[in-house]
CSV table of C-alpha atoms (C1' of nucleotides) in Angstrom, one decimal:
chain,number,residue,atom,x,y,z
A,1,UNK,CA,0.5,0.0,0.1
A,2,UNK,CA,3.1,2.0,0.8
A,3,UNK,CA,4.1,2.2,-2.4
A,4,UNK,CA,1.0,2.3,-4.4
A,5,UNK,CA,-0.3,5.0,-2.2
A,6,UNK,CA,2.8,7.1,-2.6
A,7,UNK,CA,3.8,7.1,-6.6
A,8,UNK,CA,-1.2,8.7,-6.6
A,9,UNK,CA,0.8,11.3,-3.7
A,10,UNK,CA,3.4,12.1,-6.0
A,11,UNK,CA,1.7,12.3,-9.5
A,12,UNK,CA,-1.5,14.4,-7.8
A,13,UNK,CA,1.5,17.1,-6.0
A,14,UNK,CA,2.7,17.4,-9.4
A,15,UNK,CA,-0.7,18.4,-10.8
A,16,UNK,CA,-1.6,20.1,-7.9
A,17,UNK,CA,2.3,22.1,-8.4
A,18,UNK,CA,1.6,22.7,-12.4
A,19,UNK,CA,-1.8,24.5,-12.0
A,20,UNK,CA,0.2,26.9,-9.0
A,21,UNK,CA,2.9,27.5,-11.8
A,22,UNK,CA,5.3,26.7,-8.8
A,23,UNK,CA,6.5,24.2,-6.2
A,24,UNK,CA,5.5,24.4,-2.8
A,25,UNK,CA,4.9,22.3,0.4
A,26,UNK,CA,1.5,21.8,0.5
A,27,UNK,CA,1.6,20.4,3.9
A,28,UNK,CA,2.3,23.5,4.5
A,29,UNK,CA,-0.8,24.9,5.5
A,30,UNK,CA,0.5,28.8,5.2
A,31,UNK,CA,2.0,28.3,1.8
A,32,UNK,CA,-1.5,26.5,0.5
A,33,UNK,CA,-3.2,29.2,1.8
A,34,UNK,CA,-1.1,31.4,0.0
A,35,UNK,CA,-1.6,29.6,-3.3
A,36,UNK,CA,-5.6,29.1,-3.0
A,37,UNK,CA,-6.4,32.4,-2.2
A,38,UNK,CA,-3.1,34.8,-2.9
A,39,UNK,CA,-1.9,33.6,-6.7
A,40,UNK,CA,-4.8,31.9,-8.2
A,41,UNK,CA,-7.5,34.3,-6.4
A,42,UNK,CA,-10.4,31.9,-5.0
A,43,UNK,CA,-13.0,34.1,-3.4
A,44,UNK,CA,-12.7,34.4,0.2
A,45,UNK,CA,-16.2,36.0,1.4
A,46,UNK,CA,-16.9,34.7,4.4
A,47,UNK,CA,-14.5,32.4,4.7
A,48,UNK,CA,-13.2,30.5,7.8
A,49,UNK,CA,-9.7,32.4,9.1
A,50,UNK,CA,-7.5,30.2,11.6
A,51,UNK,CA,-6.5,31.9,15.1
A,52,UNK,CA,-3.6,33.2,13.2
A,53,UNK,CA,-5.5,35.2,10.8
A,54,UNK,CA,-4.9,33.3,7.4
A,55,UNK,CA,-8.1,31.6,5.6
A,56,UNK,CA,-8.4,28.1,6.6
A,57,UNK,CA,-7.4,25.9,3.9
A,58,UNK,CA,-9.5,22.9,6.3
A,59,UNK,CA,-11.8,19.8,4.8
A,60,UNK,CA,-14.9,21.4,5.3
A,61,UNK,CA,-13.8,25.1,3.5
A,62,UNK,CA,-12.3,23.5,0.4
A,63,UNK,CA,-16.1,21.4,0.1
A,64,UNK,CA,-17.1,24.8,-0.4
A,65,UNK,CA,-15.0,26.2,-2.8
A,66,UNK,CA,-15.4,22.3,-5.3
A,67,UNK,CA,-16.3,23.6,-8.5
A,68,UNK,CA,-14.7,26.8,-8.1
A,69,UNK,CA,-11.2,25.8,-9.6
A,70,UNK,CA,-9.6,22.0,-10.7
A,71,UNK,CA,-7.1,23.2,-7.9
A,72,UNK,CA,-9.7,22.0,-4.9
A,73,UNK,CA,-10.1,17.9,-5.5
A,74,UNK,CA,-7.1,17.8,-6.0
A,75,UNK,CA,-5.8,19.1,-2.6
A,76,UNK,CA,-8.5,16.9,-0.7
A,77,UNK,CA,-7.2,14.2,-2.6
A,78,UNK,CA,-3.6,14.8,-1.4
A,79,UNK,CA,-4.6,15.4,2.3
A,80,UNK,CA,-6.6,12.2,2.1
A,81,UNK,CA,-3.6,9.7,1.0
A,82,UNK,CA,-0.9,11.9,2.7
A,83,UNK,CA,-2.9,11.3,6.0
A,84,UNK,CA,-3.6,7.3,5.5
A,85,UNK,CA,0.2,7.2,4.6
A,86,UNK,CA,1.5,9.2,7.7
A,87,UNK,CA,-0.4,7.9,10.4
A,88,UNK,CA,-0.8,4.4,9.2
A,89,UNK,CA,0.9,3.0,6.1
A,90,UNK,CA,3.5,4.1,7.0
A,91,UNK,CA,3.8,4.2,10.7
A,92,UNK,CA,2.2,1.4,11.8
A,93,UNK,CA,4.8,-1.2,10.3
A,94,UNK,CA,7.2,0.7,12.7
A,95,UNK,CA,5.9,0.2,15.6
A,96,UNK,CA,5.3,-3.5,15.5
A,97,UNK,CA,6.9,-5.7,18.6
A,98,UNK,CA,9.8,-7.9,17.4
A,99,UNK,CA,9.4,-10.1,20.0
A,100,UNK,CA,5.7,-11.1,20.0
A,101,UNK,CA,5.0,-9.9,15.8
A,102,UNK,CA,2.1,-7.6,16.7
A,103,UNK,CA,1.6,-4.0,17.4
A,104,UNK,CA,0.4,-3.0,21.1
A,105,UNK,CA,-1.7,-0.3,22.1
A,106,UNK,CA,-1.6,1.7,25.2
A,107,UNK,CA,-5.1,2.1,26.8
A,108,UNK,CA,-5.5,5.5,29.2
A,109,UNK,CA,-8.3,4.6,31.7
A,110,UNK,CA,-8.2,8.0,33.2
A,111,UNK,CA,-7.7,10.3,29.9
A,112,UNK,CA,-11.1,11.0,28.4
A,113,UNK,CA,-13.5,13.2,31.1
A,114,UNK,CA,-16.7,11.3,30.4
A,115,UNK,CA,-15.0,8.1,31.2
A,116,UNK,CA,-14.0,7.2,27.8
A,117,UNK,CA,-11.1,5.1,27.7
A,118,UNK,CA,-8.1,6.4,25.2
A,119,UNK,CA,-6.0,4.6,23.1
A,120,UNK,CA,-1.8,5.9,22.0
A,121,UNK,CA,1.3,4.2,20.5
A,122,UNK,CA,-0.3,3.8,18.3
A,123,UNK,CA,-3.5,4.7,18.6
A,124,UNK,CA,-5.9,1.6,17.4
A,125,UNK,CA,-9.2,3.3,18.5
A,126,UNK,CA,-9.5,5.6,15.2
A,127,UNK,CA,-8.2,3.3,12.5
A,128,UNK,CA,-9.7,4.6,8.5
A,129,UNK,CA,-12.8,2.4,7.6
A,130,UNK,CA,-14.9,5.9,6.3
A,131,UNK,CA,-13.5,5.9,3.2
A,132,UNK,CA,-12.9,3.3,0.4
A,133,UNK,CA,-9.1,3.5,0.5
A,134,UNK,CA,-8.6,3.9,3.6
A,135,UNK,CA,-10.8,0.8,4.8
A,136,UNK,CA,-8.2,-1.4,3.3
A,137,UNK,CA,-5.4,-1.0,5.8
A,138,UNK,CA,-8.5,-3.1,8.0
A,139,UNK,CA,-7.1,-6.2,5.2
A,140,UNK,CA,-3.6,-5.6,7.5
A,141,UNK,CA,-5.2,-6.5,11.3
A,142,UNK,CA,-5.1,-10.3,11.0
A,143,UNK,CA,-5.6,-13.4,13.0
A,144,UNK,CA,-3.2,-16.0,13.2
A,145,UNK,CA,-3.9,-19.1,10.8
A,146,UNK,CA,-6.6,-20.9,12.5
A,147,UNK,CA,-7.8,-18.1,14.3
A,148,UNK,CA,-10.3,-15.8,13.5
A,149,UNK,CA,-11.1,-11.8,14.8
A,150,UNK,CA,-14.6,-11.6,16.0
A,151,UNK,CA,-15.8,-7.8,16.2
A,152,UNK,CA,-19.1,-7.2,18.4
A,153,UNK,CA,-20.8,-3.3,18.2
A,154,UNK,CA,-23.3,-1.5,20.1
A,155,UNK,CA,-26.3,-1.0,17.7
A,156,UNK,CA,-27.0,3.0,17.8
A,157,UNK,CA,-25.8,2.2,22.1
A,158,UNK,CA,-26.4,6.5,22.8
A,159,UNK,CA,-29.3,6.7,21.0
A,160,UNK,CA,-30.6,3.9,23.4
A,161,UNK,CA,-29.2,5.7,26.7
A,162,UNK,CA,-30.4,8.5,25.2
A,163,UNK,CA,-34.1,6.8,24.6
A,164,UNK,CA,-34.0,5.9,28.7
A,165,UNK,CA,-32.7,8.6,30.5
A,166,UNK,CA,-35.1,10.9,28.5
A,167,UNK,CA,-38.2,8.3,29.2
A,168,UNK,CA,-39.1,9.8,25.7
A,169,UNK,CA,-41.6,7.8,24.8
A,170,UNK,CA,-42.0,7.6,20.8
A,171,UNK,CA,-38.1,7.1,20.5
A,172,UNK,CA,-39.2,4.2,23.5
A,173,UNK,CA,-41.7,2.7,21.3
A,174,UNK,CA,-39.6,3.6,17.9
A,175,UNK,CA,-36.8,0.8,19.6
A,176,UNK,CA,-39.4,-1.3,21.2
A,177,UNK,CA,-40.7,-2.3,17.9
A,178,UNK,CA,-37.3,-3.0,16.5
A,179,UNK,CA,-37.7,-0.4,14.1
A,180,UNK,CA,-34.8,1.2,11.2
A,181,UNK,CA,-35.1,3.8,14.2
A,182,UNK,CA,-33.9,6.9,11.4
A,183,UNK,CA,-36.5,6.3,8.9
A,184,UNK,CA,-38.8,5.9,11.8
A,185,UNK,CA,-37.6,9.7,12.8
A,186,UNK,CA,-38.0,10.9,9.4
A,187,UNK,CA,-41.3,9.7,8.8
A,188,UNK,CA,-42.8,11.6,12.2
A,189,UNK,CA,-41.1,14.1,11.5
A,190,UNK,CA,-42.3,14.8,8.0
A,191,UNK,CA,-45.7,13.1,8.7
A,192,UNK,CA,-45.3,10.1,5.8
A,193,UNK,CA,-45.6,7.1,5.9
A,194,UNK,CA,-42.2,4.6,7.6
A,195,UNK,CA,-43.2,2.6,3.9
A,196,UNK,CA,-42.5,5.7,1.8
A,197,UNK,CA,-39.8,7.8,3.7
A,198,UNK,CA,-37.3,4.5,3.7
A,199,UNK,CA,-37.3,5.2,0.2
A,200,UNK,CA,-36.4,8.9,0.8
A,201,UNK,CA,-32.6,8.6,2.4
A,202,UNK,CA,-32.4,11.9,1.8
A,203,UNK,CA,-35.2,12.6,4.3
A,204,UNK,CA,-33.5,9.4,6.4
A,205,UNK,CA,-30.2,10.4,6.3
A,206,UNK,CA,-31.2,14.5,7.5
A,207,UNK,CA,-33.1,13.2,10.7
A,208,UNK,CA,-30.0,11.2,10.8
A,209,UNK,CA,-27.9,13.3,11.3
A,210,UNK,CA,-30.2,15.0,13.8
A,211,UNK,CA,-30.5,12.5,15.8
A,212,UNK,CA,-26.6,12.0,16.4
A,213,UNK,CA,-26.4,15.7,17.0
A,214,UNK,CA,-29.1,16.1,19.6
A,215,UNK,CA,-27.5,13.1,21.1
A,216,UNK,CA,-23.8,13.7,21.5
A,217,UNK,CA,-24.0,17.6,20.8
A,218,UNK,CA,-26.6,19.1,22.0
A,219,UNK,CA,-28.1,20.8,18.2
A,220,UNK,CA,-28.1,24.2,17.2
A,221,UNK,CA,-29.9,25.8,14.1
A,222,UNK,CA,-26.6,27.3,13.0
A,223,UNK,CA,-24.0,23.9,13.6
A,224,UNK,CA,-27.5,22.6,11.9
A,225,UNK,CA,-27.5,24.5,8.7
A,226,UNK,CA,-23.4,24.2,8.5
A,227,UNK,CA,-23.8,20.5,8.2
A,228,UNK,CA,-26.3,19.7,6.6
A,229,UNK,CA,-26.6,22.6,3.9
A,230,UNK,CA,-30.0,23.6,4.8
A,231,UNK,CA,-30.7,27.8,5.2
A,232,UNK,CA,-31.0,28.7,9.5
A,233,UNK,CA,-34.9,29.3,8.3
A,234,UNK,CA,-35.2,25.6,7.1
A,235,UNK,CA,-32.5,24.2,10.3
A,236,UNK,CA,-34.8,26.2,13.2
A,237,UNK,CA,-38.2,24.9,11.6
A,238,UNK,CA,-36.3,20.8,11.2
A,239,UNK,CA,-35.4,21.7,14.8
A,240,UNK,CA,-38.9,22.5,15.8
A,241,UNK,CA,-40.4,20.0,14.7
A,242,UNK,CA,-37.9,17.2,15.9
A,243,UNK,CA,-38.7,18.6,19.3
A,244,UNK,CA,-42.3,18.5,18.8
A,245,UNK,CA,-41.5,14.6,18.0
A,246,UNK,CA,-39.7,14.0,20.8
A,247,UNK,CA,-40.9,16.0,23.7
A,248,UNK,CA,-39.2,13.9,25.9
A,249,UNK,CA,-35.6,14.7,24.4
A,250,UNK,CA,-36.0,18.4,24.7
A,251,UNK,CA,-37.6,17.7,28.3
A,252,UNK,CA,-34.1,16.1,29.3
A,253,UNK,CA,-31.8,18.7,27.4
A,254,UNK,CA,-33.7,21.0,29.4
A,255,UNK,CA,-32.9,19.3,32.6
A,256,UNK,CA,-29.4,18.5,32.4
A,257,UNK,CA,-28.8,22.1,32.1
A,258,UNK,CA,-30.4,23.1,34.5
A,259,UNK,CA,-29.0,20.0,37.2
A,260,UNK,CA,-25.7,21.4,35.6
A,261,UNK,CA,-26.3,25.0,36.3
A,262,UNK,CA,-27.4,24.3,40.1
A,263,UNK,CA,-25.4,21.5,41.1
A,264,UNK,CA,-22.6,21.9,39.6
A,265,UNK,CA,-21.9,19.2,37.7
A,266,UNK,CA,-24.1,16.0,35.9
A,267,UNK,CA,-23.8,12.3,36.5
A,268,UNK,CA,-24.2,9.1,34.1
A,269,UNK,CA,-26.9,6.2,35.2
A,270,UNK,CA,-23.8,4.1,36.8
A,271,UNK,CA,-22.9,7.8,38.6
A,272,UNK,CA,-19.9,8.8,37.2
A,273,UNK,CA,-20.0,12.3,38.0
A,274,UNK,CA,-18.4,15.7,35.7
A,275,UNK,CA,-18.3,18.6,37.1
A,276,UNK,CA,-19.1,21.8,35.8
A,277,UNK,CA,-18.0,24.7,37.0
A,278,UNK,CA,-18.0,27.6,34.9
A,279,UNK,CA,-21.9,26.9,34.9
A,280,UNK,CA,-22.4,28.2,37.9
A,281,UNK,CA,-20.7,32.3,37.0
A,282,UNK,CA,-22.2,35.2,35.9
A,283,UNK,CA,-18.9,36.8,34.1
A,284,UNK,CA,-20.9,38.6,31.5
A,285,UNK,CA,-18.3,39.1,27.7
A,286,UNK,CA,-19.3,36.9,24.9
A,287,UNK,CA,-16.2,34.8,25.7
A,288,UNK,CA,-17.9,34.2,29.1
A,289,UNK,CA,-20.6,33.4,27.4
A,290,UNK,CA,-19.4,31.2,24.8
A,291,UNK,CA,-17.7,29.1,27.1
A,292,UNK,CA,-21.1,28.4,29.5
A,293,UNK,CA,-22.4,27.7,26.1
A,294,UNK,CA,-19.7,25.4,25.3
A,295,UNK,CA,-20.2,23.7,28.9
A,296,UNK,CA,-23.5,23.3,28.3
A,297,UNK,CA,-23.3,20.9,25.9
A,298,UNK,CA,-21.0,18.8,27.4
A,299,UNK,CA,-23.2,18.2,29.9
A,300,UNK,CA,-25.9,17.4,27.8
A,301,UNK,CA,-23.6,15.0,25.7
A,302,UNK,CA,-21.8,13.3,29.3
A,303,UNK,CA,-24.8,11.3,30.8
A,304,UNK,CA,-24.5,9.8,27.4
A,305,UNK,CA,-21.8,9.3,26.5
A,306,UNK,CA,-20.6,8.2,29.4
A,307,UNK,CA,-22.7,5.6,30.3
A,308,UNK,CA,-22.4,4.1,27.2
A,309,UNK,CA,-18.6,3.8,28.3
A,310,UNK,CA,-20.0,2.3,31.7
A,311,UNK,CA,-21.7,-0.3,30.4
A,312,UNK,CA,-19.1,-1.0,27.7
A,313,UNK,CA,-16.2,-1.5,30.7
A,314,UNK,CA,-18.8,-3.6,32.8
A,315,UNK,CA,-19.3,-6.1,30.1
A,316,UNK,CA,-15.6,-6.4,29.5
A,317,UNK,CA,-14.6,-7.5,32.9
A,318,UNK,CA,-17.4,-10.0,32.9
A,319,UNK,CA,-16.6,-10.9,29.0
A,320,UNK,CA,-12.9,-11.8,30.2
A,321,UNK,CA,-14.3,-13.5,33.7
A,322,UNK,CA,-16.4,-15.7,31.3
A,323,UNK,CA,-14.3,-16.4,29.1
A,324,UNK,CA,-11.8,-17.7,31.9
A,325,UNK,CA,-14.8,-19.6,33.6
A,326,UNK,CA,-15.4,-21.3,30.2
A,327,UNK,CA,-12.4,-22.6,29.8
A,328,UNK,CA,-12.2,-20.5,26.0
A,329,UNK,CA,-8.7,-19.8,24.2
A,330,UNK,CA,-10.3,-16.5,22.7
A,331,UNK,CA,-9.1,-13.1,24.3
A,332,UNK,CA,-10.2,-9.6,24.0
A,333,UNK,CA,-7.6,-7.5,21.8
A,334,UNK,CA,-9.4,-4.0,20.9
A,335,UNK,CA,-11.7,-2.1,22.3
A,336,UNK,CA,-13.2,1.0,20.3
A,337,UNK,CA,-15.9,2.8,22.1
A,338,UNK,CA,-18.8,1.2,21.5
A,339,UNK,CA,-17.3,-2.1,20.1
A,340,UNK,CA,-15.0,-4.6,21.7
A,341,UNK,CA,-12.4,-6.7,19.2
A,342,UNK,CA,-11.7,-10.5,20.1
A,343,UNK,CA,-9.4,-12.7,18.5
A,344,UNK,CA,-10.7,-16.3,18.6
A,345,UNK,CA,-10.2,-20.0,17.5
A,346,UNK,CA,-12.2,-21.2,14.2
A,347,UNK,CA,-13.6,-24.1,16.0
A,348,UNK,CA,-15.5,-21.7,19.0
A,349,UNK,CA,-16.5,-19.5,17.1
A,350,UNK,CA,-19.8,-19.7,17.7
A,351,UNK,CA,-19.8,-20.6,20.7
A,352,UNK,CA,-17.6,-17.4,21.3
A,353,UNK,CA,-20.1,-15.1,19.5
A,354,UNK,CA,-22.9,-16.4,21.6
A,355,UNK,CA,-20.8,-15.2,24.4
A,356,UNK,CA,-19.8,-12.2,23.8
A,357,UNK,CA,-23.0,-11.3,22.5
A,358,UNK,CA,-25.2,-12.2,25.5
A,359,UNK,CA,-22.3,-10.6,27.9
A,360,UNK,CA,-22.7,-7.4,26.2
A,361,UNK,CA,-26.6,-7.4,25.6
A,362,UNK,CA,-27.2,-8.3,29.6
A,363,UNK,CA,-24.1,-5.8,31.2
A,364,UNK,CA,-27.1,-3.3,32.0
A,365,UNK,CA,-30.8,-3.7,31.7
A,366,UNK,CA,-31.9,-0.5,29.7
A,367,UNK,CA,-35.4,0.3,28.4
A,368,UNK,CA,-34.7,0.3,24.9
A,369,UNK,CA,-32.4,-3.2,25.2
A,370,UNK,CA,-29.0,-3.3,24.2
A,371,UNK,CA,-28.3,-5.1,20.7
A,372,UNK,CA,-25.4,-6.4,19.6
A,373,UNK,CA,-24.3,-6.5,15.9
A,374,UNK,CA,-21.0,-9.8,15.4
A,375,UNK,CA,-19.4,-10.5,12.7
A,376,UNK,CA,-16.2,-12.7,12.1
A,377,UNK,CA,-13.0,-13.1,9.6
A,378,UNK,CA,-9.6,-13.3,8.9
A,379,UNK,CA,-8.5,-10.1,9.5
A,380,UNK,CA,-10.7,-6.6,10.3
A,381,UNK,CA,-11.5,-5.8,7.2
A,382,UNK,CA,-13.0,-8.8,5.9
A,383,UNK,CA,-15.6,-9.5,7.9
A,384,UNK,CA,-19.0,-11.0,7.5
A,385,UNK,CA,-22.0,-11.5,10.1
A,386,UNK,CA,-21.9,-14.3,12.7
A,387,UNK,CA,-25.9,-15.1,13.9
A,388,UNK,CA,-28.1,-12.5,15.3
B,1,DT,C1',18.1,20.9,18.6
B,2,DC,C1',13.9,20.4,20.5
B,3,DA,C1',9.4,21.0,23.1
B,4,DG,C1',5.2,23.7,22.5
B,5,DA,C1',1.7,25.7,19.4
B,6,DT,C1',-1.3,25.7,15.3
B,7,DC,C1',-3.6,23.4,11.9
B,8,DA,C1',-5.7,19.4,9.4
B,9,DC,C1',-8.1,14.6,9.9
B,10,DC,C1',-8.9,9.7,11.3
B,11,DG,C1',-12.4,7.1,15.0
B,12,DC,C1',-16.6,6.6,17.7
C,1,DA,C1',-22.0,37.4,18.1
C,2,DA,C1',-20.7,32.7,17.6
C,3,DA,C1',-20.8,28.5,17.3
C,4,DC,C1',-21.6,22.1,18.5
C,5,DG,C1',-19.5,15.9,21.9
C,6,DC,C1',-15.2,12.8,23.4
C,7,DG,C1',-10.5,11.5,22.0
C,8,DG,C1',-5.2,10.6,19.2
C,9,DT,C1',-1.0,11.8,15.6
C,10,DG,C1',1.7,14.0,11.8
C,11,DA,C1',3.1,18.4,9.5
C,12,DT,C1',4.9,22.4,9.9
C,13,DC,C1',5.8,26.7,12.4
C,14,DT,C1',7.9,28.8,16.0
C,15,DG,C1',10.9,30.8,18.9
C,16,DA,C1',14.1,29.4,23.0
DNA sequence: TCAGATCACCGC
DNA sequence: AAACGCGGTGATCTGA
């Protein structure tokens, strides 16, 4: 992959330099900004700036400039190739332990404010999956001969936790019926039959984004407009309809903000606290206001993201014991926030899959019951569903 | 030469 | 007026 990607990268860089008219370092955001907005004169009206005052060359900015100049797509391609090459393809082989022949990550148990683990040296919680070319990297993560990798991930765990904590009857009902939750939401928000909306993938996609922002971020009309391309007023209208559809979600957000302000902290379902002293201050500057708004969003997020972290930790402890009790040779090798990856002898696949699914699903009793999808294969790329 | 800040971008 | 939650890594830039 290194040879192939390097060749593609060099070619893309040659084309960029050709258009610019001179050689420059494309990895330098300063030099790139000069080329795009100086030399080539791309429009800068309303464009985001960096802290240092230069016009930003971030991907979301460049996305907005596609079609304005042929160089934009080439820059985006260069960025993707460069990232994959430097962070993964060229870096990971150097981190193989010579004694074990494997890469070994370090997990930090106390690094994330919400109770999540983090992973370093190398970070194995951010291996590419989103793009076809990035996903190829997962072929490098292989099981021993005669063994398989088994991946088990919680299906929509944060949304299920939101349904449980908020008690929203419509969200709980949709999970109870086992519906495609995003299609179901789109049907309710747009007021059309579920059968019709499942064909309207754009509507489903918009609602899916909405749900994610609502659960993870604390949503604003501005942010929604930015991310979806909706106009500001359409975004506000959409938000109104969304909250009218799921009144329990709005209640959760308002109550969580009030709790954080009054107590100075919020908790996960299992009692993991996160403190927000800044929400008890009243400084009246724009900056102080922005900081408080950011803290409110983090407070809305903590009980959800933190509960998911608590739940998977319980599952990991129980699974480790359960494997030992059964004398299984399978072992846990990775945790990626809502996913556990194990290595299992091929002959034990069915038994391991059942044990993992049952242990993970029983880790916590939510009103929207936990659901786990299991897949297995010879490497982290070629995975096929197991049971379910 | 090196540490720290900045920018950008990978994952959930 | 300004702007989304939680992390880590690599390349570049800056300043000691």
